[in-house]
């Protein structure tokens, strides 16, 4: 039963990544985010399907690098967000970190389990 939720989450992440690629901004910042998202998604795919891909050292680097990137990316995106401009910056930071934790927490949990 739990595996079904992992597959659903995997599908939602993949769909969101493709959607951002098609409809999102085409800046270097967003393209780097897409490439990192592909690697983290592949790691989660390996964890969910019990498939061995690459080496554990690579997945450890992907885990740490992806986590740091997503934290920095969400903070920068939150601070520059036009929709949230009426909020104080401290509230924006808390809001973006909380949202990132809720939405990407399962991704990094699975990637951690896969890498370590």
PDB file of C-alpha atoms in Angstrom:
ATOM      1  CA  UNK A   1       0.000   0.000   0.000  1.00  0.00           C
ATOM      2  CA  UNK A   2       2.792   2.424   0.881  1.00  0.00           C
ATOM      3  CA  UNK A   3       4.507   1.735  -2.445  1.00  0.00           C
ATOM      4  CA  UNK A   4       1.453   3.041  -4.296  1.00  0.00           C
ATOM      5  CA  UNK A   5       1.872   6.401  -2.561  1.00  0.00           C
ATOM      6  CA  UNK A   6       5.536   6.440  -3.559  1.00  0.00           C
ATOM      7  CA  UNK A   7       4.597   5.796  -7.185  1.00  0.00           C
ATOM      8  CA  UNK A   8       1.975   8.550  -7.064  1.00  0.00           C
ATOM      9  CA  UNK A   9       4.490  10.973  -5.553  1.00  0.00           C
ATOM     10  CA  UNK A  10       7.056   9.972  -8.168  1.00  0.00           C
ATOM     11  CA  UNK A  11       4.529  10.646 -10.925  1.00  0.00           C
ATOM     12  CA  UNK A  12       3.566  14.018  -9.475  1.00  0.00           C
ATOM     13  CA  UNK A  13       7.202  15.105  -9.224  1.00  0.00           C
ATOM     14  CA  UNK A  14       7.911  14.008 -12.780  1.00  0.00           C
ATOM     15  CA  UNK A  15       4.823  15.755 -14.090  1.00  0.00           C
ATOM     16  CA  UNK A  16       5.697  18.964 -12.244  1.00  0.00           C
ATOM     17  CA  UNK A  17       9.262  18.902 -13.582  1.00  0.00           C
ATOM     18  CA  UNK A  18       8.072  18.458 -17.172  1.00  0.00           C
ATOM     19  CA  UNK A  19       5.454  21.176 -16.660  1.00  0.00           C
ATOM     20  CA  UNK A  20       8.062  23.636 -15.419  1.00  0.00           C
ATOM     21  CA  UNK A  21      10.287  22.767 -18.369  1.00  0.00           C
ATOM     22  CA  UNK A  22       7.503  23.444 -20.865  1.00  0.00           C
ATOM     23  CA  UNK A  23       5.785  26.452 -19.259  1.00  0.00           C
ATOM     24  CA  UNK A  24       8.445  27.810 -16.899  1.00  0.00           C
ATOM     25  CA  UNK A  25      11.124  30.408 -17.345  1.00  0.00           C
ATOM     26  CA  UNK A  26      14.017  29.486 -19.614  1.00  0.00           C
ATOM     27  CA  UNK A  27      16.788  31.141 -17.611  1.00  0.00           C
ATOM     28  CA  UNK A  28      20.035  29.421 -16.665  1.00  0.00           C
ATOM     29  CA  UNK A  29      18.914  29.349 -13.024  1.00  0.00           C
ATOM     30  CA  UNK A  30      15.772  27.375 -13.874  1.00  0.00           C
ATOM     31  CA  UNK A  31      17.547  25.070 -16.321  1.00  0.00           C
ATOM     32  CA  UNK A  32      20.105  24.120 -13.643  1.00  0.00           C
ATOM     33  CA  UNK A  33      17.187  23.462 -11.288  1.00  0.00           C
ATOM     34  CA  UNK A  34      15.595  21.187 -13.892  1.00  0.00           C
ATOM     35  CA  UNK A  35      18.807  19.194 -14.369  1.00  0.00           C
ATOM     36  CA  UNK A  36      19.250  18.756 -10.612  1.00  0.00           C
ATOM     37  CA  UNK A  37      15.592  17.752 -10.363  1.00  0.00           C
ATOM     38  CA  UNK A  38      16.157  15.034 -12.964  1.00  0.00           C
ATOM     39  CA  UNK A  39      18.994  13.522 -10.920  1.00  0.00           C
ATOM     40  CA  UNK A  40      17.054  13.641  -7.654  1.00  0.00           C
ATOM     41  CA  UNK A  41      14.005  12.175  -9.393  1.00  0.00           C
ATOM     42  CA  UNK A  42      16.111   9.327 -10.781  1.00  0.00           C
ATOM     43  CA  UNK A  43      17.435   8.618  -7.286  1.00  0.00           C
ATOM     44  CA  UNK A  44      13.907   8.470  -5.913  1.00  0.00           C
ATOM     45  CA  UNK A  45      12.918   6.248  -8.839  1.00  0.00           C
ATOM     46  CA  UNK A  46      15.766   3.884  -7.942  1.00  0.00           C
ATOM     47  CA  UNK A  47      14.634   3.819  -4.311  1.00  0.00           C
ATOM     48  CA  UNK A  48      10.963   3.208  -5.123  1.00  0.00           C
ATOM     49  CA  UNK A  49      11.588   0.521  -7.741  1.00  0.00           C
ATOM     50  CA  UNK A  50      14.545  -1.062  -5.888  1.00  0.00           C
ATOM     51  CA  UNK A  51      16.727  -0.535  -8.956  1.00  0.00           C
ATOM     52  CA  UNK A  52      20.479  -0.081  -8.628  1.00  0.00           C
ATOM     53  CA  UNK A  53      21.740   2.845 -10.689  1.00  0.00           C
ATOM     54  CA  UNK A  54      25.230   4.321 -10.541  1.00  0.00           C
ATOM     55  CA  UNK A  55      27.187   4.087  -7.276  1.00  0.00           C
ATOM     56  CA  UNK A  56      26.316   5.032  -3.713  1.00  0.00           C
ATOM     57  CA  UNK A  57      28.952   7.775  -3.718  1.00  0.00           C
ATOM     58  CA  UNK A  58      27.211   9.489  -6.625  1.00  0.00           C
ATOM     59  CA  UNK A  59      23.841   9.294  -4.858  1.00  0.00           C
ATOM     60  CA  UNK A  60      25.351  10.738  -1.691  1.00  0.00           C
ATOM     61  CA  UNK A  61      26.676  13.678  -3.702  1.00  0.00           C
ATOM     62  CA  UNK A  62      23.293  14.051  -5.449  1.00  0.00           C
ATOM     63  CA  UNK A  63      21.517  13.980  -2.077  1.00  0.00           C
ATOM     64  CA  UNK A  64      23.700  16.660  -0.466  1.00  0.00           C
ATOM     65  CA  UNK A  65      23.975  18.811  -3.592  1.00  0.00           C
ATOM     66  CA  UNK A  66      20.290  18.568  -4.424  1.00  0.00           C
ATOM     67  CA  UNK A  67      19.221  19.368  -0.883  1.00  0.00           C
ATOM     68  CA  UNK A  68      21.466  22.417  -0.709  1.00  0.00           C
ATOM     69  CA  UNK A  69      20.348  23.556  -4.145  1.00  0.00           C
ATOM     70  CA  UNK A  70      16.654  23.234  -3.333  1.00  0.00           C
ATOM     71  CA  UNK A  71      17.046  25.178  -0.095  1.00  0.00           C
ATOM     72  CA  UNK A  72      18.931  27.992  -1.838  1.00  0.00           C
ATOM     73  CA  UNK A  73      16.595  27.910  -4.846  1.00  0.00           C
ATOM     74  CA  UNK A  74      13.465  28.160  -2.702  1.00  0.00           C
ATOM     75  CA  UNK A  75      14.906  31.010  -0.634  1.00  0.00           C
ATOM     76  CA  UNK A  76      15.937  33.032  -3.676  1.00  0.00           C
ATOM     77  CA  UNK A  77      12.657  32.300  -5.434  1.00  0.00           C
ATOM     78  CA  UNK A  78      10.695  33.244  -2.308  1.00  0.00           C
ATOM     79  CA  UNK A  79      12.540  36.495  -1.703  1.00  0.00           C
ATOM     80  CA  UNK A  80      12.094  37.574  -5.336  1.00  0.00           C
ATOM     81  CA  UNK A  81       8.481  36.401  -5.560  1.00  0.00           C
ATOM     82  CA  UNK A  82       6.114  39.112  -6.751  1.00  0.00           C
ATOM     83  CA  UNK A  83       3.088  37.296  -5.334  1.00  0.00           C
ATOM     84  CA  UNK A  84       4.523  37.456  -1.828  1.00  0.00           C
ATOM     85  CA  UNK A  85       5.924  40.990  -1.942  1.00  0.00           C
ATOM     86  CA  UNK A  86       3.469  42.355   0.640  1.00  0.00           C
ATOM     87  CA  UNK A  87       4.763  39.851   3.222  1.00  0.00           C
ATOM     88  CA  UNK A  88       7.801  40.725   5.350  1.00  0.00           C
ATOM     89  CA  UNK A  89      10.958  38.976   4.176  1.00  0.00           C
ATOM     90  CA  UNK A  90      11.283  36.926   7.375  1.00  0.00           C
ATOM     91  CA  UNK A  91       7.761  35.529   6.888  1.00  0.00           C
ATOM     92  CA  UNK A  92       8.519  34.823   3.208  1.00  0.00           C
ATOM     93  CA  UNK A  93      11.626  32.838   4.164  1.00  0.00           C
ATOM     94  CA  UNK A  94       9.699  30.789   6.723  1.00  0.00           C
ATOM     95  CA  UNK A  95       6.859  30.249   4.250  1.00  0.00           C
ATOM     96  CA  UNK A  96       9.168  29.114   1.430  1.00  0.00           C
ATOM     97  CA  UNK A  97      11.221  26.811   3.668  1.00  0.00           C
ATOM     98  CA  UNK A  98       8.034  25.276   5.100  1.00  0.00           C
ATOM     99  CA  UNK A  99       6.567  24.758   1.641  1.00  0.00           C
ATOM    100  CA  UNK A 100       9.814  23.232   0.407  1.00  0.00           C
ATOM    101  CA  UNK A 101       9.949  20.902   3.407  1.00  0.00           C
ATOM    102  CA  UNK A 102       6.376  19.710   2.874  1.00  0.00           C
ATOM    103  CA  UNK A 103       6.644  19.251  -0.894  1.00  0.00           C
ATOM    104  CA  UNK A 104      10.198  17.910  -1.158  1.00  0.00           C
ATOM    105  CA  UNK A 105      10.583  16.198   2.211  1.00  0.00           C
ATOM    106  CA  UNK A 106       9.510  12.787   0.864  1.00  0.00           C
ATOM    107  CA  UNK A 107      11.872  13.187  -2.107  1.00  0.00           C
ATOM    108  CA  UNK A 108      14.891  13.706   0.115  1.00  0.00           C
ATOM    109  CA  UNK A 109      13.772  11.040   2.569  1.00  0.00           C
ATOM    110  CA  UNK A 110      13.693   8.481  -0.257  1.00  0.00           C
ATOM    111  CA  UNK A 111      16.927   9.771  -1.754  1.00  0.00           C
ATOM    112  CA  UNK A 112      18.606   9.548   1.665  1.00  0.00           C
ATOM    113  CA  UNK A 113      17.415   5.953   2.097  1.00  0.00           C
ATOM    114  CA  UNK A 114      18.691   5.149  -1.415  1.00  0.00           C
ATOM    115  CA  UNK A 115      22.113   6.779  -0.926  1.00  0.00           C
ATOM    116  CA  UNK A 116      22.858   5.686   2.621  1.00  0.00           C
TER     117      UNK A 116
END
